[in-house]
Every structure is written in structure tokens, then in C-alpha cells.
GROMACS .gro file of C-alpha atoms in nm:
model
  343
    1UNK     CA    1  21.950  13.262  14.367
    2UNK     CA    2  21.696  13.473  14.162
    3UNK     CA    3  21.340  13.524  14.175
    4UNK     CA    4  21.105  13.668  13.972
    5UNK     CA    5  20.864  13.959  14.078
    6UNK     CA    6  20.467  13.941  13.981
    7UNK     CA    7  20.167  14.165  14.051
    8UNK     CA    8  19.990  13.982  14.309
    9UNK     CA    9  19.692  14.259  14.318
   10UNK     CA   10  19.588  14.607  14.217
   11UNK     CA   11  19.301  14.830  14.434
   12UNK     CA   12  19.179  15.166  14.350
   13UNK     CA   13  19.074  15.452  14.654
   14UNK     CA   14  18.847  15.751  14.492
   15UNK     CA   15  18.710  16.053  14.671
   16UNK     CA   16  18.274  16.047  14.707
   17UNK     CA   17  18.238  16.380  14.464
   18UNK     CA   18  18.226  16.379  14.117
   19UNK     CA   19  18.264  16.703  13.927
   20UNK     CA   20  18.153  16.719  13.586
   21UNK     CA   21  18.314  16.984  13.377
   22UNK     CA   22  17.991  17.192  13.366
   23UNK     CA   23  18.000  17.244  13.760
   24UNK     CA   24  18.171  17.482  13.980
   25UNK     CA   25  18.460  17.564  14.018
   26UNK     CA   26  18.571  17.381  13.652
   27UNK     CA   27  18.246  17.578  13.508
   28UNK     CA   28  18.425  17.892  13.637
   29UNK     CA   29  18.709  17.879  13.502
   30UNK     CA   30  18.822  18.232  13.248
   31UNK     CA   31  18.924  18.193  12.983
   32UNK     CA   32  18.972  17.869  12.823
   33UNK     CA   33  19.091  17.833  12.489
   34UNK     CA   34  18.939  17.725  12.202
   35UNK     CA   35  18.875  17.339  12.208
   36UNK     CA   36  19.041  17.270  12.543
   37UNK     CA   37  18.814  17.007  12.684
   38UNK     CA   38  18.808  16.837  12.311
   39UNK     CA   39  19.217  16.843  12.270
   40UNK     CA   40  19.283  16.773  12.673
   41UNK     CA   41  18.926  16.501  12.634
   42UNK     CA   42  18.871  16.513  13.067
   43UNK     CA   43  18.494  16.515  13.078
   44UNK     CA   44  18.540  16.500  13.459
   45UNK     CA   45  18.703  16.405  13.747
   46UNK     CA   46  18.647  16.302  14.135
   47UNK     CA   47  18.729  16.567  14.382
   48UNK     CA   48  18.853  16.552  14.749
   49UNK     CA   49  18.669  16.740  15.034
   50UNK     CA   50  18.906  16.859  15.355
   51UNK     CA   51  18.555  16.890  15.493
   52UNK     CA   52  18.474  16.521  15.526
   53UNK     CA   53  18.787  16.424  15.616
   54UNK     CA   54  18.910  16.335  15.330
   55UNK     CA   55  19.278  16.344  15.199
   56UNK     CA   56  19.531  16.235  15.004
   57UNK     CA   57  19.709  15.991  15.278
   58UNK     CA   58  19.306  15.881  15.343
   59UNK     CA   59  19.262  15.769  14.938
   60UNK     CA   60  19.623  15.638  15.016
   61UNK     CA   61  19.532  15.402  15.308
   62UNK     CA   62  19.149  15.300  15.140
   63UNK     CA   63  19.379  15.197  14.811
   64UNK     CA   64  19.637  15.017  14.993
   65UNK     CA   65  19.396  14.796  15.258
   66UNK     CA   66  19.247  14.689  14.942
   67UNK     CA   67  19.546  14.587  14.735
   68UNK     CA   68  19.668  14.387  15.090
   69UNK     CA   69  19.397  14.207  15.127
   70UNK     CA   70  19.293  14.112  14.759
   71UNK     CA   71  19.647  14.031  14.723
   72UNK     CA   72  19.594  13.735  15.057
   73UNK     CA   73  19.837  13.855  15.265
   74UNK     CA   74  19.834  14.132  15.634
   75UNK     CA   75  19.995  14.423  15.688
   76UNK     CA   76  20.247  14.291  15.888
   77UNK     CA   77  20.364  14.062  15.581
   78UNK     CA   78  20.479  14.384  15.391
   79UNK     CA   79  20.874  14.420  15.388
   80UNK     CA   80  20.863  14.757  15.168
   81UNK     CA   81  20.623  15.043  15.157
   82UNK     CA   82  20.703  15.270  14.807
   83UNK     CA   83  20.472  15.605  14.815
   84UNK     CA   84  20.426  15.856  14.533
   85UNK     CA   85  20.273  16.162  14.520
   86UNK     CA   86  20.341  16.490  14.351
   87UNK     CA   87  20.101  16.645  14.653
   88UNK     CA   88  20.371  16.693  14.837
   89UNK     CA   89  20.177  16.956  15.069
   90UNK     CA   90  19.849  16.826  15.061
   91UNK     CA   91  19.824  16.449  15.184
   92UNK     CA   92  19.854  16.536  15.582
   93UNK     CA   93  19.497  16.457  15.754
   94UNK     CA   94  19.635  16.787  15.990
   95UNK     CA   95  19.534  17.134  15.882
   96UNK     CA   96  19.894  17.245  15.866
   97UNK     CA   97  19.944  17.020  15.553
   98UNK     CA   98  20.315  16.860  15.601
   99UNK     CA   99  20.616  16.819  15.392
  100UNK     CA  100  20.776  16.533  15.503
  101UNK     CA  101  20.742  16.282  15.602
  102UNK     CA  102  20.580  16.057  15.341
  103UNK     CA  103  20.363  15.859  15.261
  104UNK     CA  104  20.515  15.538  15.276
  105UNK     CA  105  20.539  15.625  15.640
  106UNK     CA  106  20.200  15.705  15.666
  107UNK     CA  107  20.063  15.402  15.567
  108UNK     CA  108  20.336  15.176  15.788
  109UNK     CA  109  20.206  15.320  16.070
  110UNK     CA  110  19.806  15.320  15.996
  111UNK     CA  111  19.855  14.993  15.811
  112UNK     CA  112  20.041  14.842  16.144
  113UNK     CA  113  20.337  14.725  15.944
  114UNK     CA  114  20.583  14.558  16.129
  115UNK     CA  115  20.854  14.739  16.252
  116UNK     CA  116  21.126  14.599  15.967
  117UNK     CA  117  20.919  14.689  15.722
  118UNK     CA  118  21.133  14.966  15.492
  119UNK     CA  119  20.978  15.283  15.380
  120UNK     CA  120  21.065  15.480  15.063
  121UNK     CA  121  20.912  15.772  14.840
  122UNK     CA  122  20.933  15.812  14.496
  123UNK     CA  123  20.906  16.131  14.297
  124UNK     CA  124  20.930  16.149  13.904
  125UNK     CA  125  20.609  16.288  13.851
  126UNK     CA  126  20.370  16.083  13.649
  127UNK     CA  127  20.579  15.801  13.571
  128UNK     CA  128  20.681  15.717  13.947
  129UNK     CA  129  20.472  15.468  13.946
  130UNK     CA  130  20.656  15.289  13.694
  131UNK     CA  131  20.997  15.345  13.875
  132UNK     CA  132  20.842  15.237  14.237
  133UNK     CA  133  20.766  14.935  14.009
  134UNK     CA  134  21.124  14.883  13.898
  135UNK     CA  135  21.298  14.906  14.230
  136UNK     CA  136  21.018  14.692  14.397
  137UNK     CA  137  21.101  14.434  14.139
  138UNK     CA  138  21.497  14.468  14.147
  139UNK     CA  139  21.467  14.423  14.556
  140UNK     CA  140  21.232  14.103  14.488
  141UNK     CA  141  21.476  13.965  14.227
  142UNK     CA  142  21.738  13.993  14.458
  143UNK     CA  143  21.557  13.782  14.765
  144UNK     CA  144  21.608  14.107  15.005
  145UNK     CA  145  21.236  14.190  14.987
  146UNK     CA  146  20.910  13.899  14.940
  147UNK     CA  147  20.643  14.168  14.953
  148UNK     CA  148  20.608  14.519  14.842
  149UNK     CA  149  20.331  14.741  14.862
  150UNK     CA  150  20.325  15.056  14.593
  151UNK     CA  151  20.049  15.326  14.646
  152UNK     CA  152  20.002  15.618  14.400
  153UNK     CA  153  19.791  15.889  14.529
  154UNK     CA  154  19.718  16.244  14.387
  155UNK     CA  155  19.521  16.517  14.512
  156UNK     CA  156  19.623  16.795  14.270
  157UNK     CA  157  19.299  16.973  14.279
  158UNK     CA  158  19.449  17.080  14.633
  159UNK     CA  159  19.694  17.215  14.438
  160UNK     CA  160  19.526  17.375  14.130
  161UNK     CA  161  19.506  17.765  14.067
  162UNK     CA  162  19.108  17.813  13.986
  163UNK     CA  163  19.196  18.113  13.801
  164UNK     CA  164  19.401  17.918  13.555
  165UNK     CA  165  19.291  17.682  13.271
  166UNK     CA  166  19.551  17.426  13.409
  167UNK     CA  167  19.322  17.365  13.679
  168UNK     CA  168  19.045  17.152  13.484
  169UNK     CA  169  19.347  16.886  13.385
  170UNK     CA  170  19.376  16.690  13.717
  171UNK     CA  171  19.204  16.473  13.976
  172UNK     CA  172  19.223  16.288  14.290
  173UNK     CA  173  19.273  15.946  14.324
  174UNK     CA  174  19.471  15.674  14.442
  175UNK     CA  175  19.566  15.259  14.349
  176UNK     CA  176  19.767  15.041  14.504
  177UNK     CA  177  19.979  14.746  14.414
  178UNK     CA  178  20.092  14.422  14.576
  179UNK     CA  179  20.423  14.337  14.425
  180UNK     CA  180  20.607  13.995  14.571
  181UNK     CA  181  20.809  13.675  14.477
  182UNK     CA  182  20.640  13.436  14.189
  183UNK     CA  183  20.768  13.087  14.126
  184UNK     CA  184  20.581  13.086  13.823
  185UNK     CA  185  20.643  13.268  13.474
  186UNK     CA  186  20.460  13.669  13.625
  187UNK     CA  187  20.773  13.887  13.629
  188UNK     CA  188  20.925  14.253  13.430
  189UNK     CA  189  21.067  14.136  13.122
  190UNK     CA  190  21.231  14.414  13.031
  191UNK     CA  191  21.277  14.815  13.087
  192UNK     CA  192  21.362  15.115  12.897
  193UNK     CA  193  21.401  15.470  13.053
  194UNK     CA  194  21.519  15.833  12.933
  195UNK     CA  195  21.476  16.186  13.066
  196UNK     CA  196  21.468  16.514  12.912
  197UNK     CA  197  21.525  16.762  13.144
  198UNK     CA  198  21.531  17.098  12.925
  199UNK     CA  199  21.180  17.122  12.899
  200UNK     CA  200  21.115  17.132  13.333
  201UNK     CA  201  20.966  17.463  13.316
  202UNK     CA  202  20.672  17.391  13.083
  203UNK     CA  203  20.449  17.220  13.415
  204UNK     CA  204  20.577  17.276  13.770
  205UNK     CA  205  20.460  17.329  14.126
  206UNK     CA  206  20.545  17.642  14.166
  207UNK     CA  207  20.535  17.920  14.446
  208UNK     CA  208  20.292  18.185  14.412
  209UNK     CA  209  19.954  18.354  14.541
  210UNK     CA  210  19.660  18.282  14.294
  211UNK     CA  211  19.519  18.570  14.113
  212UNK     CA  212  19.190  18.505  14.220
  213UNK     CA  213  19.305  18.550  14.578
  214UNK     CA  214  19.544  18.804  14.696
  215UNK     CA  215  19.737  18.805  15.007
  216UNK     CA  216  20.014  18.677  15.156
  217UNK     CA  217  19.797  18.354  15.352
  218UNK     CA  218  19.735  18.221  14.989
  219UNK     CA  219  20.081  18.191  14.926
  220UNK     CA  220  20.137  17.834  14.846
  221UNK     CA  221  20.257  17.542  14.577
  222UNK     CA  222  20.039  17.572  14.289
  223UNK     CA  223  20.031  17.347  13.979
  224UNK     CA  224  20.172  17.561  13.680
  225UNK     CA  225  20.132  17.527  13.307
  226UNK     CA  226  20.334  17.714  13.047
  227UNK     CA  227  20.127  17.947  12.844
  228UNK     CA  228  20.240  17.755  12.546
  229UNK     CA  229  20.293  17.452  12.691
  230UNK     CA  230  20.046  17.206  12.513
  231UNK     CA  231  20.227  17.342  12.135
  232UNK     CA  232  20.584  17.267  12.344
  233UNK     CA  233  20.468  16.935  12.467
  234UNK     CA  234  20.396  16.807  12.122
  235UNK     CA  235  20.717  16.888  11.993
  236UNK     CA  236  20.846  16.616  12.217
  237UNK     CA  237  20.668  16.393  12.412
  238UNK     CA  238  20.487  16.235  12.151
  239UNK     CA  239  20.781  16.060  12.003
  240UNK     CA  240  20.953  15.951  12.364
  241UNK     CA  241  20.711  15.737  12.465
  242UNK     CA  242  20.695  15.524  12.143
  243UNK     CA  243  21.058  15.497  12.150
  244UNK     CA  244  21.122  15.413  12.475
  245UNK     CA  245  20.833  15.154  12.429
  246UNK     CA  246  20.992  15.016  12.118
  247UNK     CA  247  21.337  14.959  12.293
  248UNK     CA  248  21.170  14.799  12.593
  249UNK     CA  249  21.029  14.512  12.333
  250UNK     CA  250  21.319  14.485  12.179
  251UNK     CA  251  21.479  14.418  12.485
  252UNK     CA  252  21.180  14.143  12.581
  253UNK     CA  253  21.250  14.005  12.208
  254UNK     CA  254  20.891  14.109  12.162
  255UNK     CA  255  20.689  14.230  11.917
  256UNK     CA  256  20.352  14.415  11.890
  257UNK     CA  257  20.138  14.069  11.808
  258UNK     CA  258  20.329  13.934  12.096
  259UNK     CA  259  20.123  14.221  12.345
  260UNK     CA  260  19.785  14.205  12.477
  261UNK     CA  261  19.724  14.522  12.622
  262UNK     CA  262  19.885  14.840  12.658
  263UNK     CA  263  19.859  15.061  12.941
  264UNK     CA  264  19.939  15.445  12.933
  265UNK     CA  265  19.976  15.737  13.139
  266UNK     CA  266  19.677  15.919  13.128
  267UNK     CA  267  19.761  16.330  13.052
  268UNK     CA  268  19.511  16.392  12.731
  269UNK     CA  269  19.324  16.191  12.498
  270UNK     CA  270  19.522  16.392  12.241
  271UNK     CA  271  19.856  16.217  12.384
  272UNK     CA  272  19.717  15.924  12.418
  273UNK     CA  273  19.608  15.863  12.083
  274UNK     CA  274  19.945  15.975  11.947
  275UNK     CA  275  20.136  15.723  12.137
  276UNK     CA  276  19.946  15.470  11.972
  277UNK     CA  277  19.965  15.613  11.654
  278UNK     CA  278  20.366  15.636  11.699
  279UNK     CA  279  20.338  15.246  11.830
  280UNK     CA  280  20.105  15.126  11.603
  281UNK     CA  281  19.790  14.997  11.779
  282UNK     CA  282  19.428  15.057  11.710
  283UNK     CA  283  19.186  15.150  12.005
  284UNK     CA  284  19.121  14.805  12.155
  285UNK     CA  285  19.478  14.707  12.228
  286UNK     CA  286  19.480  14.986  12.500
  287UNK     CA  287  19.260  15.186  12.742
  288UNK     CA  288  19.176  15.492  12.840
  289UNK     CA  289  19.063  15.653  13.211
  290UNK     CA  290  19.120  16.036  13.141
  291UNK     CA  291  18.791  16.100  13.023
  292UNK     CA  292  18.620  15.982  13.345
  293UNK     CA  293  18.880  16.052  13.593
  294UNK     CA  294  19.120  16.297  13.455
  295UNK     CA  295  19.475  16.323  13.512
  296UNK     CA  296  19.589  16.153  13.845
  297UNK     CA  297  20.000  16.195  13.756
  298UNK     CA  298  20.124  15.894  13.957
  299UNK     CA  299  19.828  15.755  14.035
  300UNK     CA  300  19.730  15.745  13.659
  301UNK     CA  301  19.914  15.354  13.561
  302UNK     CA  302  19.795  15.140  13.797
  303UNK     CA  303  19.438  15.288  13.806
  304UNK     CA  304  19.384  15.203  13.449
  305UNK     CA  305  19.595  14.930  13.504
  306UNK     CA  306  19.303  14.806  13.743
  307UNK     CA  307  19.012  14.937  13.490
  308UNK     CA  308  19.183  14.737  13.241
  309UNK     CA  309  19.192  14.394  13.427
  310UNK     CA  310  18.793  14.500  13.563
  311UNK     CA  311  18.688  14.506  13.174
  312UNK     CA  312  18.856  14.188  13.117
  313UNK     CA  313  19.137  14.339  12.880
  314UNK     CA  314  19.419  14.191  13.031
  315UNK     CA  315  19.409  13.819  13.153
  316UNK     CA  316  19.612  13.556  13.359
  317UNK     CA  317  19.953  13.496  13.136
  318UNK     CA  318  19.908  13.768  12.906
  319UNK     CA  319  20.201  14.022  12.764
  320UNK     CA  320  20.114  14.390  12.928
  321UNK     CA  321  20.325  14.683  12.847
  322UNK     CA  322  20.347  15.000  13.074
  323UNK     CA  323  20.422  15.342  12.951
  324UNK     CA  324  20.379  15.686  12.964
  325UNK     CA  325  20.572  16.048  12.984
  326UNK     CA  326  20.598  16.303  13.310
  327UNK     CA  327  20.681  16.631  13.359
  328UNK     CA  328  21.071  16.594  13.462
  329UNK     CA  329  21.064  16.525  13.165
  330UNK     CA  330  21.094  16.171  13.201
  331UNK     CA  331  21.002  15.820  12.996
  332UNK     CA  332  20.930  15.500  13.052
  333UNK     CA  333  20.802  15.130  12.915
  334UNK     CA  334  20.787  14.822  13.092
  335UNK     CA  335  20.687  14.475  12.944
  336UNK     CA  336  20.542  14.223  13.182
  337UNK     CA  337  20.425  13.873  13.200
  338UNK     CA  338  20.137  13.859  13.441
  339UNK     CA  339  19.987  13.600  13.666
  340UNK     CA  340  19.640  13.585  13.793
  341UNK     CA  341  19.639  13.953  13.940
  342UNK     CA  342  19.337  14.043  14.186
  343UNK     CA  343  19.158  14.354  14.184
   0.00000   0.00000   0.00000
């Protein structure tokens, strides 16, 4: 017997402190290229403060508790937890940041889930949330699991090299959803994915010492963006997201007119605009959060979904597209029929 899978709820978790571009450390970054802020579109971002006890795991816990509560279930009802994060060295509350276990194991313990609940980590960079959604939906359709918690949490500012312009691109935050069985029309209708690993070295985590912090004690993974990465990205990223979107629409036997709203990953204002132009949709058909929250990597799609719901852009019984690209370079698109998503 097959079941439909429906997104039941979405919730977010953000740090306390907000930093605009004219506040340190962002105002002190040297050698910003001309039109840097205009091209990328970031105006500010939230940033964790470890001295206040903020961490990737703490944001994940906050978002997950919210999603479970809004879904009208308890942590004991969760059968599977899927965690996604790129900041593998920064999620722990401990001083000696751990690489594993991942946030799914942390959440299982912190939320007091049942012992039989399975845990899983997905790391496909910025489209990890889409991959996690696909996995969760497929499990639910088979009847193996009834309620799945997906939590995407990122603290990229903790792996930013503030001697480089690329440190300005990210913010910190978490978003979580509960996806479960549905007797109604809410479901994942279709999906499409592809990967072009040829460009893997454009953007990556790299073990190094920042230029402004010499000394072995500062050797750790830092996010690095190639010098001509923005130019290279414009040669293959803009067209591949529309491509997977159109293939997902074709599988769903749907047209652009059938789609009520698009929820994109939020890498930059320029790329989002290129995706919209490539698909052929106007600004009112999609939501952007990159201006206020910067890029949140795997958390950006569920975060943007939250605000699209909050602003009334997505309603029950709508058909929506979730789509994006992630360093790796993976591309994905999903077509969903929504029920009532609590937020």
C-alpha cells in the first residue's frame, strides 16, 4: 500500500544578534570587489555568539521543537530524524567542536525521542534539504515511517575566513519541518536532480590558516571561494536550475500557470533573478530572503518556505516548486501539492 507524504509544519531558529554590512567584522573585510554587495544582494545576517551559548545544535533544537509543536505531535511520535548541515566542525555545544555524530543524533537525545527512531545525515551542500525531503517522502510512501523530522542548521560564520570577501556571503540559522502521512491531496508530485562535479573546486571547505591569523592553532576548515568563482558560476548555474524545474514540471504534467509559488535556494540576488528569468516568472511568483538573512546554505529553502507561508504567498491546496543549486554541484527541483502547513 502506498501513502501520500505531506509537509505538516515548518519552524525556524535564529541567533539573537543581527549584523549589517556596515558593522564589524563585515565592515572591516579588505579588498571587496567593486559592486560586491550589489551583485550578491546581502544586506545583513544573523550570527551566533558562542559566549551566549549559541551554536548550530542550539539553533537546530529551537527550530525542531517549533516544528514538532506546530505539527501537533510529540517528539515520541517522530520515527526518523534527518539532519543537514555544511558546518560539520561547528555544530557542537562543546569547546572541542566535533565532526560526528551529526545533528540528527544530537536532536534525538535532546528532544527525548523514542529509541526506535532512526537518524540520518544528508550532505549535498545547499540542496541537502531537497535531498532530505525526497528521502523522507519516499520512506513515508512505503509505509516504513509515519512522521519524519528534517532539520537544516548552518553556522557558516564560524567557518568564515574574515580576511576574504567570501566571508560576507553567509548567515547563521536553522529551519525544520515535519513531514508525515496524508490521506488527502498533499504530496510530492514529482522531482528532478542532476550533478555537475566538474566545478567542485570553485567553492569548498578547505583546511588552512587565515591570512590575518597566523599560527597552527588557527588551522581548521574554512569556506573558500575561488577568485573568479562568481564569473564561473554564471556560466553553468543559471541555466541548470530552470532545466531541472522544467523537467520536474513535465513529470508532474504541469505548466507554469499551474504553479502558485516558487521557493528557491538563496545564494545571491543575482542568481535568483537569473533563475526566475530562465523559468519565465515575475517577482511576485517567488520569495527572496537573501537580502536580510544572507545565504543559509541547506537551511535557506525551508527558511524561505517559512516566510512565503508567513507572508501569505503559499496557501492550502496550492501547487509549489522548491528548487535550487548547491556546491558539489547538485541541482534539484520538486513539485508539491500543499495541505495546511502550520508555521
